[in-house]
PDB file of C-alpha atoms in Angstrom:
ATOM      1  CA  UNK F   1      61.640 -12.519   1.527  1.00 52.00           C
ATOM      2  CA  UNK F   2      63.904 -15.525   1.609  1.00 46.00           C
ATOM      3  CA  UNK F   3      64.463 -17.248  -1.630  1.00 53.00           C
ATOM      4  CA  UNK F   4      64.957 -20.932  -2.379  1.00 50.00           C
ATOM      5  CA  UNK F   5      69.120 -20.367  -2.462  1.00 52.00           C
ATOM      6  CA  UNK F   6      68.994 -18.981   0.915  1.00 50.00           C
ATOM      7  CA  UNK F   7      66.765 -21.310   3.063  1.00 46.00           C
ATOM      8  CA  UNK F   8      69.319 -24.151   1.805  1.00 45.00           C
ATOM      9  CA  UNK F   9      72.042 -22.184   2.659  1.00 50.00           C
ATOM     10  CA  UNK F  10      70.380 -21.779   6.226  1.00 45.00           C
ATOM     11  CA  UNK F  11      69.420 -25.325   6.528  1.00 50.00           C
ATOM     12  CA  UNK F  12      72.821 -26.357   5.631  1.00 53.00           C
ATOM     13  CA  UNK F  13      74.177 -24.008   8.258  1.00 52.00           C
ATOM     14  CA  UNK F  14      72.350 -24.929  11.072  1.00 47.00           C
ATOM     15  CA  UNK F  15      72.811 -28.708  10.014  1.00 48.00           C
ATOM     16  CA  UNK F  16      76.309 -27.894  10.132  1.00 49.00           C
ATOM     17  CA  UNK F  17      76.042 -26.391  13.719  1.00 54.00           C
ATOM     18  CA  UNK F  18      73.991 -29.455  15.044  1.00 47.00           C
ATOM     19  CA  UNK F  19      76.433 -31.843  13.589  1.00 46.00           C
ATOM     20  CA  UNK F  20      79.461 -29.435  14.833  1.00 53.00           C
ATOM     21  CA  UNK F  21      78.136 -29.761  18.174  1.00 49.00           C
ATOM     22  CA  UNK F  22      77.215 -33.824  18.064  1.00 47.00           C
ATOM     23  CA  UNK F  23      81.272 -33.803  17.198  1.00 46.00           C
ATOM     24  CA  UNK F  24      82.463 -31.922  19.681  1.00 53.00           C
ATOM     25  CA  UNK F  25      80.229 -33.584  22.183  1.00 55.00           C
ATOM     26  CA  UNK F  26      81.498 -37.156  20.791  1.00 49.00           C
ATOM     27  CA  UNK F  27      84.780 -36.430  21.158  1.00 55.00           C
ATOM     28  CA  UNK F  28      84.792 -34.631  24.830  1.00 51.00           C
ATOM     29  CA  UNK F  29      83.368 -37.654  25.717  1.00 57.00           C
ATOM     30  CA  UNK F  30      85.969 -40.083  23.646  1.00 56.00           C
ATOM     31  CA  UNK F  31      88.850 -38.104  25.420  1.00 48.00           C
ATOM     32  CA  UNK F  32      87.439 -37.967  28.869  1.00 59.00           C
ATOM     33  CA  UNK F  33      87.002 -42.010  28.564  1.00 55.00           C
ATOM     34  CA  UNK F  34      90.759 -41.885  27.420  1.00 47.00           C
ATOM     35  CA  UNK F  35      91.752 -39.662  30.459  1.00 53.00           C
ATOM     36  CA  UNK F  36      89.769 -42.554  32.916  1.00 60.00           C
ATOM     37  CA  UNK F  37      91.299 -45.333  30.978  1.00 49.00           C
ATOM     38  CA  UNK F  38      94.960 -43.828  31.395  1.00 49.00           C
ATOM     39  CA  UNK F  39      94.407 -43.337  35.169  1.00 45.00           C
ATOM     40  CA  UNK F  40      93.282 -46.422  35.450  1.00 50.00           C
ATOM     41  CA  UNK F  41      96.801 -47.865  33.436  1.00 47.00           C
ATOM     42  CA  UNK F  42      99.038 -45.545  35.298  1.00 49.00           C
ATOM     43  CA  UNK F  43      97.950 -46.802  38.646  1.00 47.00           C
ATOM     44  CA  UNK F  44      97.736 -50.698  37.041  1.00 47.00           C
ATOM     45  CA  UNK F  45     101.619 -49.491  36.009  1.00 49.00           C
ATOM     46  CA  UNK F  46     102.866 -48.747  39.359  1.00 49.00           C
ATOM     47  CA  UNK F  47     101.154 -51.459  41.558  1.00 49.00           C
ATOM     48  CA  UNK F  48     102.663 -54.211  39.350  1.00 45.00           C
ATOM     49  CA  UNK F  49     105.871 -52.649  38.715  1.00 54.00           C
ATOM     50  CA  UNK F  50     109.059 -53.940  39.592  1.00 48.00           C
ATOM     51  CA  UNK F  51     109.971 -53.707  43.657  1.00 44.00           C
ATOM     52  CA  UNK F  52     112.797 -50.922  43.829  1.00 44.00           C
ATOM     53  CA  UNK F  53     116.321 -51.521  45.252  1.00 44.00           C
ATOM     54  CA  UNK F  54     114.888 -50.358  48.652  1.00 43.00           C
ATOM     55  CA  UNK F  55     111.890 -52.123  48.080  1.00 41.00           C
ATOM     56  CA  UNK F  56     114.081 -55.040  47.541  1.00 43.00           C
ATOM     57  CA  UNK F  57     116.385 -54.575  50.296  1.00 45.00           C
ATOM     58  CA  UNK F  58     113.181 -55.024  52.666  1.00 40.00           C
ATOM     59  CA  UNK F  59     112.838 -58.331  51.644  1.00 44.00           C
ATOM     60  CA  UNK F  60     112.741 -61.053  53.554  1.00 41.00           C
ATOM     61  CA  UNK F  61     116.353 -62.263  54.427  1.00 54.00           C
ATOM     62  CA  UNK F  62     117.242 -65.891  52.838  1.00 67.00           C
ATOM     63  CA  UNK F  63     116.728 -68.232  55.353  1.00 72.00           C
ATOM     64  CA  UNK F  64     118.703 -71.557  56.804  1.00 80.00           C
ATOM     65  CA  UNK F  65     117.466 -74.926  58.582  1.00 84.00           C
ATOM     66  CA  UNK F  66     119.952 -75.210  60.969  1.00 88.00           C
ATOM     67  CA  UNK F  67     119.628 -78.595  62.900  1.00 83.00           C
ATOM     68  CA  UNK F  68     119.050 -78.473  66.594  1.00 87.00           C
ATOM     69  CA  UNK F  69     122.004 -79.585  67.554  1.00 89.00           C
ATOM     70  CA  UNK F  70     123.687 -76.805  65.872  1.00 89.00           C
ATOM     71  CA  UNK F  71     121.684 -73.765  66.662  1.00 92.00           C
ATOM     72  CA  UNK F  72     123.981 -72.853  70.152  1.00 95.00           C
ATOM     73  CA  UNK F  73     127.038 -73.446  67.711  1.00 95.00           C
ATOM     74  CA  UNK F  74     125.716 -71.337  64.907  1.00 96.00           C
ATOM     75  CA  UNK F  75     124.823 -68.228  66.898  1.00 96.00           C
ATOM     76  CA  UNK F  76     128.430 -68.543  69.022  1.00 97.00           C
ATOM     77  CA  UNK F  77     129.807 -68.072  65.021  1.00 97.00           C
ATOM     78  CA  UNK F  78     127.944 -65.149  64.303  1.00 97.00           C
ATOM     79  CA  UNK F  79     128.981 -63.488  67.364  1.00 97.00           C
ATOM     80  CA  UNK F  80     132.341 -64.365  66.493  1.00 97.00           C
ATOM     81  CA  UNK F  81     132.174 -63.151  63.285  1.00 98.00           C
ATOM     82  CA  UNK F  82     129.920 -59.624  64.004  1.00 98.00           C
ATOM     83  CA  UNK F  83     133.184 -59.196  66.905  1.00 97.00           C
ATOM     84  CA  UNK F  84     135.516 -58.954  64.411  1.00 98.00           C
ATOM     85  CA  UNK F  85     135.265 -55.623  62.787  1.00 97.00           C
ATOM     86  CA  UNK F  86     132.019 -52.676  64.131  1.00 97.00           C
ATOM     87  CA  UNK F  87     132.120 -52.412  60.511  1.00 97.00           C
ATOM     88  CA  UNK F  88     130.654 -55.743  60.102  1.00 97.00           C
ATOM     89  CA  UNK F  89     126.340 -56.322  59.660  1.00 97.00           C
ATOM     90  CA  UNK F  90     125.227 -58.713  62.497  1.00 97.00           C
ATOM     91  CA  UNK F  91     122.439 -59.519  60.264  1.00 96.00           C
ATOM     92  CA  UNK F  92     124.947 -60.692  57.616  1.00 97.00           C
ATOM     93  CA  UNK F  93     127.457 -62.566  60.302  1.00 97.00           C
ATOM     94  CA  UNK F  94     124.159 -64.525  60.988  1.00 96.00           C
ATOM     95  CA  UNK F  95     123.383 -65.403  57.856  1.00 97.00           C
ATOM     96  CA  UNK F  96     126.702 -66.050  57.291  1.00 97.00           C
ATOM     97  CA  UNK F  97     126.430 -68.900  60.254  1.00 97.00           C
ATOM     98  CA  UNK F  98     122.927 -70.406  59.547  1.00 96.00           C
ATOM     99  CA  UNK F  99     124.311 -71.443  55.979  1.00 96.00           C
ATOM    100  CA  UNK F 100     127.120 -72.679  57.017  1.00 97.00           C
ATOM    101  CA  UNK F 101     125.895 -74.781  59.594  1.00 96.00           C
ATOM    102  CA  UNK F 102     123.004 -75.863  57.282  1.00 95.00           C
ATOM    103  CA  UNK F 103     125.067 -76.556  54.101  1.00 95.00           C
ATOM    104  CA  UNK F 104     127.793 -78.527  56.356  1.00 94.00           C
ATOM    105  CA  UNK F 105     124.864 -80.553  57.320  1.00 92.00           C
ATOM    106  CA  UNK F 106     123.956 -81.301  53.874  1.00 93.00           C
ATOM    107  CA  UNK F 107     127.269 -82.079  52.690  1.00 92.00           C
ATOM    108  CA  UNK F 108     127.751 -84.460  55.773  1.00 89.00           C
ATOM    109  CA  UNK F 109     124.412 -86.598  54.565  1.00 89.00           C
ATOM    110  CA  UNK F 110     125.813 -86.024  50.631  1.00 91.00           C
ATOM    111  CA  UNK F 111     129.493 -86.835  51.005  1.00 90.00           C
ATOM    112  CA  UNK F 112     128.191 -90.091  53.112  1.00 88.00           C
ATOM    113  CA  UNK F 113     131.027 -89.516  55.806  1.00 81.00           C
ATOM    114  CA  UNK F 114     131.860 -93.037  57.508  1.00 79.00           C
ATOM    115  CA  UNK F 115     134.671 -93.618  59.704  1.00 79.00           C
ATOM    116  CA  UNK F 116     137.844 -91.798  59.774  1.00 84.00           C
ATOM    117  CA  UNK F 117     138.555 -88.872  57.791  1.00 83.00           C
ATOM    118  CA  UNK F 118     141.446 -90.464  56.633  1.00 87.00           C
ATOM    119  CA  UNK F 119     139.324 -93.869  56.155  1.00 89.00           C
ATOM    120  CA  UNK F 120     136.788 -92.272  54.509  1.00 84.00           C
ATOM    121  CA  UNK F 121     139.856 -90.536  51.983  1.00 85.00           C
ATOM    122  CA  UNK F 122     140.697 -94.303  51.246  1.00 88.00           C
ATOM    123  CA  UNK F 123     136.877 -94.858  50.328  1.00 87.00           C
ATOM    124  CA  UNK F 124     137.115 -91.824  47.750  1.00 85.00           C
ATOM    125  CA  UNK F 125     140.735 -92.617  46.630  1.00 86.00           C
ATOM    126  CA  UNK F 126     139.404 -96.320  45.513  1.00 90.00           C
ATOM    127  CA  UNK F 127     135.804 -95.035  43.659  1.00 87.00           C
ATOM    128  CA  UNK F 128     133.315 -96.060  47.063  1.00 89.00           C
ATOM    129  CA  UNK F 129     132.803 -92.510  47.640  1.00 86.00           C
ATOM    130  CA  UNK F 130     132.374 -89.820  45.386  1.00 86.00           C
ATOM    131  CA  UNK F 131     133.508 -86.672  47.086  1.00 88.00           C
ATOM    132  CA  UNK F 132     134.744 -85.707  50.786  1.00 87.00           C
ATOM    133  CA  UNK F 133     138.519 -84.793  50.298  1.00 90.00           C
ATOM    134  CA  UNK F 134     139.342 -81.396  52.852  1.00 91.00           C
ATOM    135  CA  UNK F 135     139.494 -79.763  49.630  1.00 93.00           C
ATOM    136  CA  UNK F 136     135.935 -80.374  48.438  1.00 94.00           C
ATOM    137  CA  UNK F 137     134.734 -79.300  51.907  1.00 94.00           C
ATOM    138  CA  UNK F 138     135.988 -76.011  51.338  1.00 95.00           C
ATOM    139  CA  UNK F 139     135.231 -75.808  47.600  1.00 96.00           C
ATOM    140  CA  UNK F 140     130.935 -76.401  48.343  1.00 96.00           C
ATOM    141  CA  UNK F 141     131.494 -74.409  51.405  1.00 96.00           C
ATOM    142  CA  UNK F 142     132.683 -71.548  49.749  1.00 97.00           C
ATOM    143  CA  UNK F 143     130.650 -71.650  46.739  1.00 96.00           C
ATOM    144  CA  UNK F 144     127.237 -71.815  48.916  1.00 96.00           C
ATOM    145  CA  UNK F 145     128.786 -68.302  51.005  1.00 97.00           C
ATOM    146  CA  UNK F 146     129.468 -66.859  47.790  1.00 97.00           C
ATOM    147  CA  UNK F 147     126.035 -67.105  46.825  1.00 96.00           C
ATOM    148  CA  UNK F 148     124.859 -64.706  49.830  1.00 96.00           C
ATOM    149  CA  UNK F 149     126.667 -61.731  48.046  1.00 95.00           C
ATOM    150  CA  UNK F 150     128.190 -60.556  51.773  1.00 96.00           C
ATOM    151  CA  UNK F 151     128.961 -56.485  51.544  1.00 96.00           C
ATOM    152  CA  UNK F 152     130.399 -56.708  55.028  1.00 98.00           C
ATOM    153  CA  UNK F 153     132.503 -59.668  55.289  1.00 98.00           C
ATOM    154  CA  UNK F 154     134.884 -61.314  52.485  1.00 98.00           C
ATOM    155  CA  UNK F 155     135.923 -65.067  52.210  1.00 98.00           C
ATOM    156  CA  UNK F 156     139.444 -66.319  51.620  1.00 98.00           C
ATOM    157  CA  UNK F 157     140.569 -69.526  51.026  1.00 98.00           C
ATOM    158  CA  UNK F 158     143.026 -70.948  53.053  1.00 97.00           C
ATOM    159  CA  UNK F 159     145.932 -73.798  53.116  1.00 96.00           C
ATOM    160  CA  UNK F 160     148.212 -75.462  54.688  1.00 93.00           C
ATOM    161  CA  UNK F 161     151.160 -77.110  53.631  1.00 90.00           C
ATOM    162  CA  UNK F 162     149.797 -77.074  50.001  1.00 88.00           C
ATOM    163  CA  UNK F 163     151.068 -79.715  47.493  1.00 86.00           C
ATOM    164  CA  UNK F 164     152.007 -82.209  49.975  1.00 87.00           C
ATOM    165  CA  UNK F 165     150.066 -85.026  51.340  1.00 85.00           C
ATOM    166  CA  UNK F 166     149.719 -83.266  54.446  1.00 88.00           C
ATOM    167  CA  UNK F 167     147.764 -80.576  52.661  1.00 91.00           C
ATOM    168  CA  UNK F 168     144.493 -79.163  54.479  1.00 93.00           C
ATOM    169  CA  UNK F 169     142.139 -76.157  53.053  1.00 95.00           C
ATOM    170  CA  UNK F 170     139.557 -74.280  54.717  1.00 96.00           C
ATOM    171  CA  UNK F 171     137.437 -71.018  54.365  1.00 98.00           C
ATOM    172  CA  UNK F 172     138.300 -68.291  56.301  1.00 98.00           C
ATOM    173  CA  UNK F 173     136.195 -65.370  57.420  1.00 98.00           C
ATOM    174  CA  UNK F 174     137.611 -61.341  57.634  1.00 98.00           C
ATOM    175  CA  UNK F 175     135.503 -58.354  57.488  1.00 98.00           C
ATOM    176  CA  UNK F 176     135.894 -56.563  54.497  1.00 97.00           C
ATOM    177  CA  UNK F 177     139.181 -55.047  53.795  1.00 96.00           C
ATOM    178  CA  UNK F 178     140.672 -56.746  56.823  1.00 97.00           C
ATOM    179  CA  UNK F 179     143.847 -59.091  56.128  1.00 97.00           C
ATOM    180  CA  UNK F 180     143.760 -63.220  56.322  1.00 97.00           C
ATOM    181  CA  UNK F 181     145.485 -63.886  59.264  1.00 96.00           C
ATOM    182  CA  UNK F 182     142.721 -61.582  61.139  1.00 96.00           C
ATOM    183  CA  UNK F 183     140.344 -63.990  60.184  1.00 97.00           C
ATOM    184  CA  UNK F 184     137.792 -66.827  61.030  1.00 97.00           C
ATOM    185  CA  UNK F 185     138.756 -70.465  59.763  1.00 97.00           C
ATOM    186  CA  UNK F 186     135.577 -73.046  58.959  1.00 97.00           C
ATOM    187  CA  UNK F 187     137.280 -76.397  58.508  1.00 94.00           C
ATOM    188  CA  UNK F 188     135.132 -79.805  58.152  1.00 90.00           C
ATOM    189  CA  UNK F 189     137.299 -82.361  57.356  1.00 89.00           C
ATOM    190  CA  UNK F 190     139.184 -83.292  60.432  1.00 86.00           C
ATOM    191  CA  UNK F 191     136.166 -83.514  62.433  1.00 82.00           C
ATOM    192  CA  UNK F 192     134.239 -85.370  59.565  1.00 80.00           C
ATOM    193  CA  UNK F 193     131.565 -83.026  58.169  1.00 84.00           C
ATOM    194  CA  UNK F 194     131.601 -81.318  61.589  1.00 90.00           C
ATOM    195  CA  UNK F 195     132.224 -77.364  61.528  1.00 94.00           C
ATOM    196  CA  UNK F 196     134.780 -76.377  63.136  1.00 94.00           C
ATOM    197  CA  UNK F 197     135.518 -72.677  63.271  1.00 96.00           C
ATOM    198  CA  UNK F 198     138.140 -70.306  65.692  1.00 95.00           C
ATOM    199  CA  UNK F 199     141.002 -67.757  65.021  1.00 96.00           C
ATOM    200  CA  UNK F 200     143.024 -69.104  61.626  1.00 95.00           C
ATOM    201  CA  UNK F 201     146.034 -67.752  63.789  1.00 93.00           C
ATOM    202  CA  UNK F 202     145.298 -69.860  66.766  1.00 88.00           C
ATOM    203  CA  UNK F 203     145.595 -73.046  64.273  1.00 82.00           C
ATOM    204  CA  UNK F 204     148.619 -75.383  65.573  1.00 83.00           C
ATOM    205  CA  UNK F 205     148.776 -75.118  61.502  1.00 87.00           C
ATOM    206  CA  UNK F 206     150.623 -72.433  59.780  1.00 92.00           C
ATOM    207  CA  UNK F 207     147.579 -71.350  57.132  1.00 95.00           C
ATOM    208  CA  UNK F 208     148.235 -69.400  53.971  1.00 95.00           C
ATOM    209  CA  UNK F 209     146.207 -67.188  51.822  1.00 97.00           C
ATOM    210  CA  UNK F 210     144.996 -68.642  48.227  1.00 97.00           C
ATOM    211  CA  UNK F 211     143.035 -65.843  46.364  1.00 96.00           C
ATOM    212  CA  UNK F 212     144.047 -67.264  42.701  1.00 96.00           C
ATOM    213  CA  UNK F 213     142.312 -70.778  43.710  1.00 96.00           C
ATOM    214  CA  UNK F 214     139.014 -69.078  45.612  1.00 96.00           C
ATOM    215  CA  UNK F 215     138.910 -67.373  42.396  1.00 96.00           C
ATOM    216  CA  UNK F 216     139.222 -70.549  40.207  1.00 96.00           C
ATOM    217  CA  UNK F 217     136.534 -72.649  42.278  1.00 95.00           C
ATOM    218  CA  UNK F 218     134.100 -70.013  42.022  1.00 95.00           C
ATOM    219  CA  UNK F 219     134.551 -69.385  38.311  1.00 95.00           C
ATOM    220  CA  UNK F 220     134.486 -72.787  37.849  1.00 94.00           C
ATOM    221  CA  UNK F 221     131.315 -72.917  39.994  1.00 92.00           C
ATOM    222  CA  UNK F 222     129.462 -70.129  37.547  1.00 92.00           C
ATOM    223  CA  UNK F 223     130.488 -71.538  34.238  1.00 89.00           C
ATOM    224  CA  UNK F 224     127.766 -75.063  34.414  1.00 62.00           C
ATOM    225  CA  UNK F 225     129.807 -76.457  31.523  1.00 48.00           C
ATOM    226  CA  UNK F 226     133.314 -76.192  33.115  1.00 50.00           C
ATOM    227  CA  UNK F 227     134.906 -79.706  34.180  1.00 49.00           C
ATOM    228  CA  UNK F 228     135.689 -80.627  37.210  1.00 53.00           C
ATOM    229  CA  UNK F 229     138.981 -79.125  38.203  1.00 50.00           C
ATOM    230  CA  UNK F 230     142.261 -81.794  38.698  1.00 49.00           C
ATOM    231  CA  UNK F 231     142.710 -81.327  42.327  1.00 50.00           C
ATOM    232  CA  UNK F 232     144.410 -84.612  43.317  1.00 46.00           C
ATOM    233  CA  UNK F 233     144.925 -84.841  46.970  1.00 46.00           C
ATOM    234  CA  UNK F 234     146.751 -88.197  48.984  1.00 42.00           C
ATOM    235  CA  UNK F 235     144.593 -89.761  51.149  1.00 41.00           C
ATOM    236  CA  UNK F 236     147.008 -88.736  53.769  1.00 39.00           C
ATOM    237  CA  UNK F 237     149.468 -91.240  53.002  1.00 34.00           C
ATOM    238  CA  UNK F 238     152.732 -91.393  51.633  1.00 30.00           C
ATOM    239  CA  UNK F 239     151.040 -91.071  47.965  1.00 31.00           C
ATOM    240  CA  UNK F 240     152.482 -87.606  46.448  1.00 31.00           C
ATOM    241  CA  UNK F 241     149.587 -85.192  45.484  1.00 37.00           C
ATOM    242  CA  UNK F 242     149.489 -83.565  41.896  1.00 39.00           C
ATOM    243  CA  UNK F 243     148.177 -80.215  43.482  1.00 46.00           C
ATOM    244  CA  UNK F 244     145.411 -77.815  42.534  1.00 52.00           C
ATOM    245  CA  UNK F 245     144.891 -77.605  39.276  1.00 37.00           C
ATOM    246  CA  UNK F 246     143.845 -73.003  39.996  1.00 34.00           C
ATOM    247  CA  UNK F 247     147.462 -72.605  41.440  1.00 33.00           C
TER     248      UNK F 247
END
């Protein structure tokens, strides 16, 4: 016969085992709502994780408005400019065009071009205009290029008689690793705020390579704070220049 001692040692077992099993019941179910709840994060995770580099590289290309009048021109460039090396990206050389063609434009509506180029120095030179010397051409010009991080082609900055009040800059175009005079000129200033573009060899000008001042304009360019740099340039008179403050 059972005694007293042993049916609460028998109740307390199978309390024990009821309990036990409520437990183990309780938590199989906690952990298989943590296993759904992780699923669920990992694959919230990976659809609103950051696109990968060739993810990113599918992207959209940056785009251009071009005006009308310019689209022939700006597709002739990138032909130009895809010709010069196989090594070059035709997507790239047409990028390349569209923003110049579309920043020209905007620079041509900014700068408020009137006139001459020389007449519209003499506007700057006496405080009617703001900016519009050859040099500031080629400074936006080449800072808005810059932006487009190019892997296939490089931009120089080119001059001609530099330090003289005949002085005349422009950007020119190689592919990557090829030399200057191989390149592409785009000059706006003699044609005012028109983009002109050819061989830099076939120039009736003698152009020369600046790297240190390319350099300075587009440190100058990432640094929001820097001042504006002391490049004093005649208004194609007989006034002597100062010269460019990068050389």
């Amino acid at each position: 016969m059972f005694r007293r001692r042993d049916y609460v040692t028998l109740g307390r077992t199978f309390y024990i085992n009821i309990a036990g099993a409520i437990i183990s019941r309780a938590r199989a179910s906690q952990i298989q709502s943590l296993s759904r709840f992780a699923v669920a994060l990992a694959i919230f995770a990976a659809w609103t994780r950051p696109a990968t580099a060739d993810q990113q590289q599918r992207q959209p290309p940056v785009s251009f408005q071009v005006p009308k009048n310019d689209s022939a021109a700006a597709e002739a460039l990138a032909s130009k400019l895809a010709a010069l090396s196989p090594t070059v990206n035709r997507e790239e050389a047409e990028l390349l065009a569209e923003c110049a063609y579309a920043t020209v434009s905007k620079l041509r509506r900014d700068y408020r071009m009137f006139g001459t180029p020389i007449f519209n120095n003499f506007l700057i030179y006496h405080g009617l205009r703001k900016r519009g010397y050859c040099y500031q051409w080629s400074e936006d010009l080449l800072v808005a290029l810059d932006k487009l991080k190019l892997t296939s082609l490089e931009l120089h900055w080119g001059e001609y008689d530099p330090r003289t009040w005949r002085e005349n800059n422009c950007i020119v175009v190689t592919a990557k690793g090829q030399p200057f005079q191989r390149g592409i000129m785009l000059e706006c200033w003699r044609h005012l705020g028109h983009l002109y573009y050819g061989p830099v060899v076939a120039a009736y000008e003698h152009y020369v390579e600046n790297s240190a001042y390319a350099r300075f304009v587009l440190a100058r360019s990432a640094a929001s704070n820097a001042p504006e740099a002391n490049h004093s340039v005649a208004f194609q008179t007989g006034v002597v220049p100062k010269g460019k403050a990068g050389n």
